[in-house]
Amino acid sequence: MAVLGAAGRMGSTTVRAVESAPDLELVAALDASDDLAKVAAAGAQVAVDFTVPSVTEGNVHALVDAGVHAVVGTTGWDDAARARVRDHLADRPDVGVLIAPNFALGAVLTMAFAARAARWFESVEIVELHHPDKVDAPSGTALHTAHAVARARRAAGVEASPDATEQSLDGARGALVDDVRVHAVRLRGLTAHEEVLLGNPGEQLTIRHDSFDRVSFMPGVLLAVRQVGSRPGLTVGLEHLLDLA
Amino acid sequence: MAVLGAAGRMGSTTVRAVESAPDLELVAALDASDDLAKVAAAGAQVAVDFTVPSVTEGNVHALVDAGVHAVVGTTGWDDAARARVRDHLADRPDVGVLIAPNFALGAVLTMAFAARAARWFESVEIVELHHPDKVDAPSGTALHTAHAVARARRAAGVEASPDATEQSLDGARGALVDDVRVHAVRLRGLTAHEEVLLGNPGEQLTIRHDSFDRVSFMPGVLLAVRQVGSRPGLTVGLEHLLDLA
Amino acid sequence: MAVLGAAGRMGSTTVRAVESAPDLELVAALDASDDLAKVAAAGAQVAVDFTVPSVTEGNVHALVDAGVHAVVGTTGWDDAARARVRDHLADRPDVGVLIAPNFALGAVLTMAFAARAARWFESVEIVELHHPDKVDAPSGTALHTAHAVARARRAAGVEASPDATEQSLDGARGALVDDVRVHAVRLRGLTAHEEVLLGNPGEQLTIRHDSFDRVSFMPGVLLAVRQVGSRPGLTVGLEHLLDLA
Amino acid sequence: MAVLGAAGRMGSTTVRAVESAPDLELVAALDASDDLAKVAAAGAQVAVDFTVPSVTEGNVHALVDAGVHAVVGTTGWDDAARARVRDHLADRPDVGVLIAPNFALGAVLTMAFAARAARWFESVEIVELHHPDKVDAPSGTALHTAHAVARARRAAGVEASPDATEQSLDGARGALVDDVRVHAVRLRGLTAHEEVLLGNPGEQLTIRHDSFDRVSFMPGVLLAVRQVGSRPGLTVGLEHLLDLA
């Protein structure tokens, strides 16, 4: 297999993870200056793309043309870009592409479980906690989770969480994301953490993910590399590989 | 609908919950001395059984004979007893029976999610926490969860959680239940709580259920009452009603 | 001893707690319509006041005049009212009055420990969680804790917690209370909970209090009743009885 | 100042921390092969010892002889060794020695707060969580905490935590350390974590420390370096520097 963006943080971590996986062989590690033709020339069957938003879509189309399955962790994909890949793959029914916004199994499972549980509880709120050097609040993962939870509740006809607040200091009740309250804590020492709190009369369900280190993405990346060849077409999201049914 | 064992703690809580549910009508509330024929005589379509192990199986067979769907929360059912109900229901394909060891939605979801997540993590341990008047340790719920987790890991070919412990005080590492470590905390002020901890390099997933009060069982009981009529045959476990796929 | 406001929720809980304490004897339980002279007439040495803001100050002065020690849990005391009690007690050096905004030992300890720890950490934030019928956010306890933490940090010359947030949804980062971020979660099933999170490079300290039931105030009330007689003058806050030095 | 054991993990982390502290100057970094006389020769006023149990006591006596204050993080000190240092310091009233089993401020505060809180609660248990490569269970920190909690409860005449357990799987209730239950979790992805759970009727207090990285020891080491010169004699434990009264 091949790694694109091999000099970056995620790319180099992937290179090391592949090298220590006995069932995988790294045949090409490309940086920004390398020609993508090297991937096919090296005989790679799967390529992992951890590059940058400006080149990732072009990379994927080139890989599809070359008949190489692609696992994509680069951000910046919108609906239109995904649709173009889906169209392209219609002509190449033997090739699989997996685009995942998050490869941490725990984060993916947190979102999937939260969405499944949300319709069964009166209340749901999200608390995300990160290191204080983060520039955006709430985190993208928390926003995704809030939307997934809100969609599941709407589909089941569940009302918004009850809230009798009348007097509130600005910001105390968090940000309202698609009718779900999201609170962002910033604390020195932390990395990336998310907690989904669900409440019913007399009980609480909490689903929490702690990410301590970017090595946490590697089991998910390797899982995608191993499975993408047997999933022709476009797959969006690692949850489809996790056998959650 | 009808409630059997209406004078008990769970039964009387069910009576109150049914009375405040606008879509359900209570037509019979039976105690130990009452004749089961009252259920059908009152026109109940569904009966909830919160009685005692010695009579619950007889109740269920009588309800099936009378064409009344049954929701059973009484403990004490073993494989043989369940098989007898299944056989009986083969003759009554219009009747549904649901037997659930636990009606707290959060507890049922915790077990279901833990089982689904377990194969994706290197390590898994369970901590349960209860009030100090509890006589057994670990709790039945924690034992069920441990077995569910262990089954899922075996089915996926996952090894036991790593553990390099060489020197240990007796009991420090918890009880080993089907290769899963289970720790039981007893603390004044608590009710019933369970935490499943799953770990991979660089990340942790935690699924926690807090039960503060037995009213937490009521959403699950009412859900079962509403659905049992459309599920002919025997259903074991509330998770089958929760649309988790 | 005597209980004022004995028909209220806190007052009646106090009556029951005193009745089951072998070392205390209840000699008077007064409601709004009762004459305060009954307290001294009954020979009470200590009176607990769980009445209402409009009468509590008058009660305390009357108790001091009668030479009865007072434990006050009623809210609504400001600096001026406390000063008037202090002045009055200067003439009665044998009488003790204890006014406490919170009798839950765990809540009092959480605040005391948070204040002591705050100067040693770069970051501190507070998350409080309550049932969704609460009308104010954040809770009074969380506001008190934030101010106590802020005072301790200012006294030690510690800077505000680091925060690089540039893009934020309204409310995501909580309310800013005296330079401390406070987040308020509202969730069905909860009672009253507070979490103080402190962070340094590579470590986190968390102090959390869960209040499940108003019986949690009783150990603190009884402690105050037992000690107030040996603490002449005015004491504000239960923490002074907890031997924290 | 000087660092002894500068090539070890803790020593080299200390070297880097001192180098980035504007108010401290590193004048000597010694490894096992270096002569201790270099410390005084370089003009160091304070030396930090992160060496090995077999040499640390000799180092401290040599530093005291040379009039250099010592901060000691090496393990292996017993009562007799500490007494010998105390005796030696009686002849050098100008020199300070601080021996600390733990420099993580959060861990030290957890133990101090747990000891102060323990007498006010009916129940107390400890859960420690570490990576699965750890060979001993429970951790030394958890053992220290259990003993500190037990001493505080005995001194206050508090009974052992209530526990009605009659049927238990081996190990479920943890290890009994000085009448305190201690549970040890081992989970991939974790570093070193400790949770002290305290319970009363209706309430719970939780004090939790998470150590994610050994940089967490550095604020405590630098605090000790800055203060040891103004604390003549022997000080055991960082808590004495934390102004907890």
PDB file of C-alpha atoms in Angstrom, chain D residues 2 4 27-28 30 35-45 47 62-63 65-68:
ATOM      1  CA  ALA D   2      22.117  21.076  39.790  1.00  0.00           C
ATOM      2  CA  LEU D   4      21.654  14.458  39.769  1.00  0.00           C
ATOM      3  CA  VAL D  27      24.920  24.976  36.549  1.00  0.00           C
ATOM      4  CA  ALA D  28      25.502  21.216  36.722  1.00  0.00           C
ATOM      5  CA  LEU D  30      25.395  14.913  36.674  1.00  0.00           C
ATOM      6  CA  ASP D  35      31.709  13.208  40.895  1.00  0.00           C
ATOM      7  CA  LEU D  36      29.236  14.807  43.314  1.00  0.00           C
ATOM      8  CA  ALA D  37      31.814  17.447  44.158  1.00  0.00           C
ATOM      9  CA  LYS D  38      30.934  19.110  40.854  1.00  0.00           C
ATOM     10  CA  VAL D  39      27.688  20.351  42.374  1.00  0.00           C
ATOM     11  CA  ALA D  40      29.313  22.590  44.956  1.00  0.00           C
ATOM     12  CA  ALA D  41      32.169  23.444  42.605  1.00  0.00           C
ATOM     13  CA  ALA D  42      29.663  24.776  40.097  1.00  0.00           C
ATOM     14  CA  GLY D  43      28.157  26.980  42.782  1.00  0.00           C
ATOM     15  CA  ALA D  44      24.745  25.273  42.898  1.00  0.00           C
ATOM     16  CA  GLN D  45      22.584  26.281  45.846  1.00  0.00           C
ATOM     17  CA  ALA D  47      20.310  20.064  43.819  1.00  0.00           C
ATOM     18  CA  ALA D  62      27.078  14.749  50.757  1.00  0.00           C
ATOM     19  CA  LEU D  63      24.898  17.661  49.650  1.00  0.00           C
ATOM     20  CA  ASP D  65      27.821  18.501  54.080  1.00  0.00           C
ATOM     21  CA  ALA D  66      28.425  20.837  51.138  1.00  0.00           C
ATOM     22  CA  GLY D  67      25.680  23.203  52.318  1.00  0.00           C
ATOM     23  CA  VAL D  68      23.531  22.517  49.225  1.00  0.00           C
TER      24      VAL D  68
END
